[in-house]
CSV table of C-alpha atoms in Angstrom, one decimal:
chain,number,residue,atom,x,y,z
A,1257,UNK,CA,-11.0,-26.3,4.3
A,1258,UNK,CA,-8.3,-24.3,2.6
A,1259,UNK,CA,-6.0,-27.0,1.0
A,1260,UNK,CA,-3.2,-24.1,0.0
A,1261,UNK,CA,-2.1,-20.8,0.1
A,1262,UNK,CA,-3.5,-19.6,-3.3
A,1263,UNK,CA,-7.1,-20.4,-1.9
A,1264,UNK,CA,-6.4,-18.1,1.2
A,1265,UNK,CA,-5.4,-15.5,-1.3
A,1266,UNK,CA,-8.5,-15.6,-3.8
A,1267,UNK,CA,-12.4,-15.5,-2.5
A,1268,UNK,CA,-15.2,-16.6,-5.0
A,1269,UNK,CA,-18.4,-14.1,-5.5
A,1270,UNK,CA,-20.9,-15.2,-7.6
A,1271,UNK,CA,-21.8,-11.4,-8.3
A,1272,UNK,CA,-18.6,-11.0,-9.8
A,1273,UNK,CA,-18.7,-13.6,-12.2
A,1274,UNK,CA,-18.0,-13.1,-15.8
A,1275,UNK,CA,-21.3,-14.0,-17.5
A,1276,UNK,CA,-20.1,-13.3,-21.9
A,1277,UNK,CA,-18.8,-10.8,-23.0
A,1278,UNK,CA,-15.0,-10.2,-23.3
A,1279,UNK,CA,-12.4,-9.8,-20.3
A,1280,UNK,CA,-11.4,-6.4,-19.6
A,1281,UNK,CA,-7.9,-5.3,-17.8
A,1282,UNK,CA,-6.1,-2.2,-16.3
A,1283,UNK,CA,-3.0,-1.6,-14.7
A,1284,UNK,CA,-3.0,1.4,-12.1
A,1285,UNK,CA,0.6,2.9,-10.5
A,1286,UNK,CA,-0.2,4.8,-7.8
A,1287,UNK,CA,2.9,7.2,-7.3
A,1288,UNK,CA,3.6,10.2,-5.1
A,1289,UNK,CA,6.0,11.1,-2.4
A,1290,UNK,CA,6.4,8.8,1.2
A,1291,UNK,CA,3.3,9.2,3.4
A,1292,UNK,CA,1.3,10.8,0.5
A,1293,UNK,CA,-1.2,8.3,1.4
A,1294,UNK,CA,-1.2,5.5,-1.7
A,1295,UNK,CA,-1.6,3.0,0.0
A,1296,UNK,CA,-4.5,4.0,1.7
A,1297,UNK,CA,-5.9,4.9,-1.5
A,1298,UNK,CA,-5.0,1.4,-2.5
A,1299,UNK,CA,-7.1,0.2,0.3
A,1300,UNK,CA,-10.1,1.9,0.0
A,1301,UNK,CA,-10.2,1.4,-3.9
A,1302,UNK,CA,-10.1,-2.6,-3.2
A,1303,UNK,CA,-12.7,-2.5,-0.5
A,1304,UNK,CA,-10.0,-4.4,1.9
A,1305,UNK,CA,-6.9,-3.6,3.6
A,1306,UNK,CA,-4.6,-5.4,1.4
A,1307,UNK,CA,-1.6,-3.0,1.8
A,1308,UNK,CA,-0.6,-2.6,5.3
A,1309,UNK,CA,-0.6,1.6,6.4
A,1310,UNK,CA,1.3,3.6,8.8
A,1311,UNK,CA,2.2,7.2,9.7
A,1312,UNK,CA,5.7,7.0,9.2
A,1313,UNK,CA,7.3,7.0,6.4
A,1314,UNK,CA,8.6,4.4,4.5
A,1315,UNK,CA,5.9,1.9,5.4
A,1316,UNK,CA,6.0,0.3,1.6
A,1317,UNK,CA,9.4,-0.8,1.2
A,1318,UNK,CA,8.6,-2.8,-1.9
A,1319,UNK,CA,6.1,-3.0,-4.8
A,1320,UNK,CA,3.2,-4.9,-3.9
A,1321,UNK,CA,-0.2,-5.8,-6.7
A,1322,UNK,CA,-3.6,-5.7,-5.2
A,1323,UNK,CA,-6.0,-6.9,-7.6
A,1324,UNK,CA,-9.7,-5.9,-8.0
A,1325,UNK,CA,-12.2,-7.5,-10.0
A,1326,UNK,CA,-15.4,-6.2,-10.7
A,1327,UNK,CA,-17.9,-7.3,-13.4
A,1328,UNK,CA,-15.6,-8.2,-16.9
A,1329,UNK,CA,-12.8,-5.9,-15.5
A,1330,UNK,CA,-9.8,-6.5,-13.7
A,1331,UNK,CA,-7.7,-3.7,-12.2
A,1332,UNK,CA,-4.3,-4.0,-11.2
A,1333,UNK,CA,-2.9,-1.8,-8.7
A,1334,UNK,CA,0.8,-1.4,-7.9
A,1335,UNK,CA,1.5,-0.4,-4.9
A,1336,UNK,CA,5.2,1.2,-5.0
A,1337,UNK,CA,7.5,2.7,-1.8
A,1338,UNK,CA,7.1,6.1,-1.8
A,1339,UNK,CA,9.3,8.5,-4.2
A,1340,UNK,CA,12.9,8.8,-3.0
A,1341,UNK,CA,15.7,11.1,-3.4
A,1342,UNK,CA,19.2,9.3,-4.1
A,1343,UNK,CA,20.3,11.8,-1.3
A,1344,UNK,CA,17.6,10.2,0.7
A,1345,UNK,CA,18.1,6.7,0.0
A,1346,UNK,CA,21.5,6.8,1.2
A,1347,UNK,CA,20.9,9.1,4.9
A,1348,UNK,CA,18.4,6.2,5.4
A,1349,UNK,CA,20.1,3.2,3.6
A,1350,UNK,CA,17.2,1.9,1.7
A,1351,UNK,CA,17.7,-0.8,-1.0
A,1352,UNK,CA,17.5,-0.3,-4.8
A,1353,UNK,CA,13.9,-1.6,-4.7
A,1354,UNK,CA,12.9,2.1,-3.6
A,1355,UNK,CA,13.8,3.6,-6.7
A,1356,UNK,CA,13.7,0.6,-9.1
A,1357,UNK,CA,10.2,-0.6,-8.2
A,1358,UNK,CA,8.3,3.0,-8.9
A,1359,UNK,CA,10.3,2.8,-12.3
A,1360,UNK,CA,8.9,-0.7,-13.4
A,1361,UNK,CA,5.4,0.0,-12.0
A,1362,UNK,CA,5.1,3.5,-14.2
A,1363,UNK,CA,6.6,1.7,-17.5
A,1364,UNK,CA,4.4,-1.2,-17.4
A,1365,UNK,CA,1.1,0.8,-16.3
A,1366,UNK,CA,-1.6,1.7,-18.5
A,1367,UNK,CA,-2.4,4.7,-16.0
A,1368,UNK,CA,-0.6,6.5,-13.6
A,1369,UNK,CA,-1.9,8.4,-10.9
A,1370,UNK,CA,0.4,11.2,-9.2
A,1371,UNK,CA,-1.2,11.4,-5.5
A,1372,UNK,CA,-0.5,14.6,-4.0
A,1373,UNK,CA,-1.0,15.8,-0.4
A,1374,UNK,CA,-2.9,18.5,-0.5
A,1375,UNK,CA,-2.2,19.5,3.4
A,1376,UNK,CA,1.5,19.4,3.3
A,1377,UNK,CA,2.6,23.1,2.7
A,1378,UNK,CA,5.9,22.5,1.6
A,1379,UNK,CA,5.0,20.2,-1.3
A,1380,UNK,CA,1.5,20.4,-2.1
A,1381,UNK,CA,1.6,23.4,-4.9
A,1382,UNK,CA,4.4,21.5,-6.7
A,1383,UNK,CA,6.4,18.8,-8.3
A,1384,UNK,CA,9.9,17.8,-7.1
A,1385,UNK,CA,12.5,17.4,-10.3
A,1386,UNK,CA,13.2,13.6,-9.4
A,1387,UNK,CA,9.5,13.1,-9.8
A,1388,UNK,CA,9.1,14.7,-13.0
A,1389,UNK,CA,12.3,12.6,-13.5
A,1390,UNK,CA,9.9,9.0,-12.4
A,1391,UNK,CA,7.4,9.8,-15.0
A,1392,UNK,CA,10.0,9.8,-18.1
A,1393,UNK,CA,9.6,6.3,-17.8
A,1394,UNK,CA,5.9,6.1,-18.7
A,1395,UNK,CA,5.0,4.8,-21.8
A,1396,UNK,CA,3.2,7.5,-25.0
A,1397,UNK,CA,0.2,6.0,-24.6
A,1398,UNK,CA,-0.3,6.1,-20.5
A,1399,UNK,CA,-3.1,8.2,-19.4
A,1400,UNK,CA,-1.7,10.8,-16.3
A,1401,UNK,CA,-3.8,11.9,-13.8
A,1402,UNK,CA,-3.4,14.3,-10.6
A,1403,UNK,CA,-5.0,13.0,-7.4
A,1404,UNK,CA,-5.4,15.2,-4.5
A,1405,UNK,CA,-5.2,13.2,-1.3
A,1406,UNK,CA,-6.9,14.8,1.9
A,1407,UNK,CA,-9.1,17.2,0.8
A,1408,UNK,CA,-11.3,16.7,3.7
A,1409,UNK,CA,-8.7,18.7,6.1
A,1410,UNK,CA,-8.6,21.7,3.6
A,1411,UNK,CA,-11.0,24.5,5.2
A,1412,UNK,CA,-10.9,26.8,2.4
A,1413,UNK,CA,-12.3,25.8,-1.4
A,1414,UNK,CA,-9.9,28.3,-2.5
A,1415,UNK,CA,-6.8,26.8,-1.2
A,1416,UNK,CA,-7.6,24.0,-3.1
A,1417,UNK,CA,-8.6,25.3,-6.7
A,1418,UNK,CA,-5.0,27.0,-6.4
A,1419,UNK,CA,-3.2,24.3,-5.8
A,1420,UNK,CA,-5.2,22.8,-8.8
A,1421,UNK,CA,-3.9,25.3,-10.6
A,1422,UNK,CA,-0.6,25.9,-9.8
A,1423,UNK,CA,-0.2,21.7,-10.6
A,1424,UNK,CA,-1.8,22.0,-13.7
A,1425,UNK,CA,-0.6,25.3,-15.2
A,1426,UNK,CA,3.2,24.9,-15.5
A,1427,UNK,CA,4.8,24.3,-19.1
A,1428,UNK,CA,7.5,21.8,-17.4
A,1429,UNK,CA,4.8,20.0,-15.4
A,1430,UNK,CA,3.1,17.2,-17.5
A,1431,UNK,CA,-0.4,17.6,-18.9
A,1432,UNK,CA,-3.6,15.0,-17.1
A,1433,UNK,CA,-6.0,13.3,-18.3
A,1434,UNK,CA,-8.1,14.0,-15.2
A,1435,UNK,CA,-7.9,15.5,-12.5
A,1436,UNK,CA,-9.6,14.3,-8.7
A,1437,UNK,CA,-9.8,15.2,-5.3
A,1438,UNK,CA,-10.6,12.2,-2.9
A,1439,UNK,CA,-9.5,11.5,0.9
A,1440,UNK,CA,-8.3,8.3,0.8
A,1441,UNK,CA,-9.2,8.0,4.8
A,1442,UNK,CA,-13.0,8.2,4.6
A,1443,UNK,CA,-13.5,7.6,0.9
A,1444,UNK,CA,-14.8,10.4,-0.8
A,1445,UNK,CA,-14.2,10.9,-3.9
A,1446,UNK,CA,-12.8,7.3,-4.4
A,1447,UNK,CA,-16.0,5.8,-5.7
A,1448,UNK,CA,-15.4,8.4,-9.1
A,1449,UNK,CA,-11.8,7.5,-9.5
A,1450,UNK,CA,-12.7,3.4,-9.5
A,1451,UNK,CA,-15.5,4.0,-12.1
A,1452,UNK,CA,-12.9,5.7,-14.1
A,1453,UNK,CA,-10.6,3.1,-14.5
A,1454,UNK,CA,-13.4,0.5,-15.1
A,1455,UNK,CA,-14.3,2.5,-17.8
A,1456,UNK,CA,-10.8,2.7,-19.1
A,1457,UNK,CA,-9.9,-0.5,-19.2
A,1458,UNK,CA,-9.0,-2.7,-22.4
A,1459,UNK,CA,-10.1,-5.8,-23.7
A,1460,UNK,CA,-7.7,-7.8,-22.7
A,1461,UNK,CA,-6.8,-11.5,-20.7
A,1462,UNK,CA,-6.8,-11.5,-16.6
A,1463,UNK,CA,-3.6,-11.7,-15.5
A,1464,UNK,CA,-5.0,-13.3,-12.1
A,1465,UNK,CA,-7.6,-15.6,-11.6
A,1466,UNK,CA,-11.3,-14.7,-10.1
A,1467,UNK,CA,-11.3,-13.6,-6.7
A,1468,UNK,CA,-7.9,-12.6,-6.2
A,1469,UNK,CA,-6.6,-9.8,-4.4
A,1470,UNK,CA,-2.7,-9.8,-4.1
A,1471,UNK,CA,0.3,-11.3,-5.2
A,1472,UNK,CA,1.5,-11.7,-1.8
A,1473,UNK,CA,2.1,-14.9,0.0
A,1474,UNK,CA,0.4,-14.8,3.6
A,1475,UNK,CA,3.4,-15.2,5.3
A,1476,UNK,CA,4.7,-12.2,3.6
A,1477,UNK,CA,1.0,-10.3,4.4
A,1478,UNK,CA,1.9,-11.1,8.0
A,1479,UNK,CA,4.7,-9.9,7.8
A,1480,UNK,CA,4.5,-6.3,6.1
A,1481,UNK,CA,1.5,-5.6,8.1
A,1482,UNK,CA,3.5,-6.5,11.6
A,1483,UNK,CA,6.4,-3.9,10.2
A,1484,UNK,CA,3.6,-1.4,9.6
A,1485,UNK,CA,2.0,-1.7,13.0
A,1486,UNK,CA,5.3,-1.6,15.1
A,1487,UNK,CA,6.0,1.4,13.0
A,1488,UNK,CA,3.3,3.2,14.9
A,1489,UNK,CA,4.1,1.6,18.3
A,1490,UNK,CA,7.7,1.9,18.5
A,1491,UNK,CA,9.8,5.2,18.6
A,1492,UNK,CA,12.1,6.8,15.7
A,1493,UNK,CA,13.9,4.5,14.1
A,1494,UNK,CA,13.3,1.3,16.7
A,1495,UNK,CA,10.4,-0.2,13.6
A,1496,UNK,CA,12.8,-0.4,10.8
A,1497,UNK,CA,15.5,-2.2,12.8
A,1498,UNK,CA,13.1,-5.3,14.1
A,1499,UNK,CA,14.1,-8.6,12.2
A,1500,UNK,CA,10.1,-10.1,11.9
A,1501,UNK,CA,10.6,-13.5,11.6
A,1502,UNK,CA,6.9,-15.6,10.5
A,1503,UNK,CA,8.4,-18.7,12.7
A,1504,UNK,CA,4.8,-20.9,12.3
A,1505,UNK,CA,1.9,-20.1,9.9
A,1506,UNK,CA,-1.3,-22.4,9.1
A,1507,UNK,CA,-5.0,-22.8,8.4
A,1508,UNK,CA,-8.0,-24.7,10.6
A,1509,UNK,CA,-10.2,-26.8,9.5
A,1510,UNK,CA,-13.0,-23.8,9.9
A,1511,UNK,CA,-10.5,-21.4,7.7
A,1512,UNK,CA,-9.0,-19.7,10.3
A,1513,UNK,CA,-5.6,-18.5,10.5
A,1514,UNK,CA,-2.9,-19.0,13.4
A,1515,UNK,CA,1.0,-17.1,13.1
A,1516,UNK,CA,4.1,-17.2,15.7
A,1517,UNK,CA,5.7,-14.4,14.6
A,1518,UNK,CA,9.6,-13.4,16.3
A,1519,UNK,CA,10.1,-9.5,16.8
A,1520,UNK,CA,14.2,-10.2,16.5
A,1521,UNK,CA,15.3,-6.5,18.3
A,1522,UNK,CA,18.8,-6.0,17.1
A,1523,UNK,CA,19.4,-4.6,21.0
A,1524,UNK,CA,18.3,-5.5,24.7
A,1525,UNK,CA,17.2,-2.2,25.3
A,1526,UNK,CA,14.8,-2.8,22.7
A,1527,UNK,CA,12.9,-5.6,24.2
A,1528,UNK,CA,12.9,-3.8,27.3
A,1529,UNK,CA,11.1,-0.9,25.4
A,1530,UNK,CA,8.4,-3.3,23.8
A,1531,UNK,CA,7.6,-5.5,27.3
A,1532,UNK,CA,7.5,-2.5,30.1
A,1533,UNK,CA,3.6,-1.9,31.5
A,1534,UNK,CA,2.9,-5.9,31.3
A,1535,UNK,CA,3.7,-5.9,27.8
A,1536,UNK,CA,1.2,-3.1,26.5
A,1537,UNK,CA,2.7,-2.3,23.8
A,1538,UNK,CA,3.2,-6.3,22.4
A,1539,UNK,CA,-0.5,-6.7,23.0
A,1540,UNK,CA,-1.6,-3.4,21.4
A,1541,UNK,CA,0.4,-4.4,18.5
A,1542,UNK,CA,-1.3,-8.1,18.7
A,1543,UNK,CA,-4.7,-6.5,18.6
A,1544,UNK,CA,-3.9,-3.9,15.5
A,1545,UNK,CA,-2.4,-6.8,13.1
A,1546,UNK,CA,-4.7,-9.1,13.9
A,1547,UNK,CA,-8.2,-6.4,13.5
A,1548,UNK,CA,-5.9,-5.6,9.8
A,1549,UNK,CA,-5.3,-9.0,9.0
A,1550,UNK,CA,-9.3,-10.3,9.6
A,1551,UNK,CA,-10.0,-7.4,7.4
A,1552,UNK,CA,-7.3,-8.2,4.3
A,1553,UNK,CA,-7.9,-12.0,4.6
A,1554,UNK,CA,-11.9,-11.8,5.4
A,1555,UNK,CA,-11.1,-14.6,8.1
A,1556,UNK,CA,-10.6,-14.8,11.8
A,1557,UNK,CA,-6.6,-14.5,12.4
A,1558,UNK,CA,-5.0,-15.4,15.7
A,1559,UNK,CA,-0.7,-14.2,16.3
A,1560,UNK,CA,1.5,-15.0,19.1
A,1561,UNK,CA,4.5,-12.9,19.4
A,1562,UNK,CA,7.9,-13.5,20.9
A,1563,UNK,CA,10.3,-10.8,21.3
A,1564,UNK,CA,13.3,-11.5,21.8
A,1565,UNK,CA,17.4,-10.4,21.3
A,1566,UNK,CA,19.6,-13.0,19.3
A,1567,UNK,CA,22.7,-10.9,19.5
A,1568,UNK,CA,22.7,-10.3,23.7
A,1569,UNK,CA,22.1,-14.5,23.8
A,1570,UNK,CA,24.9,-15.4,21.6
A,1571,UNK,CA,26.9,-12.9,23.4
């Protein structure tokens, strides 16, 4: 039995144990514009689904570590919300964390990768000022590199080598170390860009002990990948203005993990919304965190959720 939360977080692997040799460590930012796809990436470089995915934007609202340990080498990946205008952040009213947290994740990184969405017309052939902007804050001797995201849904070859060139052949645009074109979705290309950072990693301590994977309490995991879910479930802006209230949280004595989690709708319509058909929408949403949660935590997970509308009861 787990006797605490930092065992629920950490798994031991006897193939990943450090047998001489020095320690090795990396830290990775993972930066791009909302919905780019990083923390997909993020996913599929860990092998697990440690940061919760949606397709809307603004999924990450703040920076999360996932931490992958393979052999002597520890890679660090921070997770960051999604590059933000100041225009932006104030039509949406999103905290300081949205532009604070890409700017402490680039200055204490030993790479950064620039993820770039290769399908999006509109921004895939360049780089936005406030971005170039982001990477002032990198330190002299950070290694840069441009990842192309979604290179799977790109018919022609040729549309792709010119966006690789119009990225890389600017004198105001920065200059990579490397260059790679995965999909983050199905994982190709992935595989290279892990064995690249194992190979550039430094001697250098662990910051995290064997076997762990984030810096995240579980209660916080339930939480963020609850938000990510509804995102997909609910309508417009209906996700981002559910208070998710982690009420109960424990382990069994066979490991397993039970949460009552409150979906806290800040109007009656709301609930109606989320409980029409019989509930269908509360049990699809029940189904999807759960299947993500068993895959992040590598142990069976069972929620009940309660929706519900504080302000039309204290009325």
């Amino acid at each position: 039995m787990c006797n605490n939360q930092e065992e629920l977080i950490s798994e031991s692997n006897a193939d990943q144990q450090v047998h001489g040799g020095r320690k090795k460590l990396i830290r990775v930012a993972i930066i791009g514009l909302p919905n780019a796809g990083k923390s997909t990436l993020v996913n599929k470089l860990m092998h697990r689904s440690v940061c919760p995915t949606s397709s809307k934007v603004h999924t990450t609202m703040h920076k999360t570590e996932a931490i992958h340990t393979e052999g002597d080498t520890q890679i660090i990946f921070m997770d960051t919300p999604g590059l933000t205008k100041s225009s932006e952040m104030k039509t949406y009213k999103l905290s300081k964390t949205f532009k604070e947290d890409p700017e402490n994740s680039i200055s204490k990184a030993d790479v950064v990768g620039i993820l770039q969405d290769v399908t999006n017309v509109y921004t895939r052939h360049k780089f936005d000022k406030f971005v170039l902007e982001y990477l002032k804050n990198r330190r002299e001797d950070t290694d840069l590199l441009l990842i192309l995201n979604k290179v799977d849904k790109l018919k022609k070859k040729d549309a792709l080598l010119e966006v690789t060139r119009l990225l890389t052949n600017k004198e105001d645009y920065p200059t990579f170390n490397d260059i790679f074109m995965v999909s983050a979705l199905d994982g190709d290309g992935v595989d290279d860009l892990r064995n690249y950072l194992l190979d550039s990693a430094k001697e250098k301590d662990w910051e995290y002990e064997q076997g762990t994977y984030t810096d995240q309490p579980i209660e916080k995991l339930i939480e963020q990948t609850v938000r990510a879910q509804l995102m997909d479930i609910l309508p417009y802006e209906m996700p981002y203005k559910v208070i998710i209230n982690v009420e109960d949280f424990g382990v069994r004595d066979d490991d397993s993990i039970y949460a009552a989690v409150i979906l806290d709708c800040p109007r009656s319509n709301y609930v109606t919304v989320m409980l029409k058909s019989n509930g269908f929408k509360v049990k699809c949403l029940q189904y999807h965190v759960e299947k993500d949660l068993r895959h992040a935590l590598r142990t069976p997970v069972s929620l009940r959720l309660s929706v519900i509308c504080s302000k039309s009861q204290h009325a």
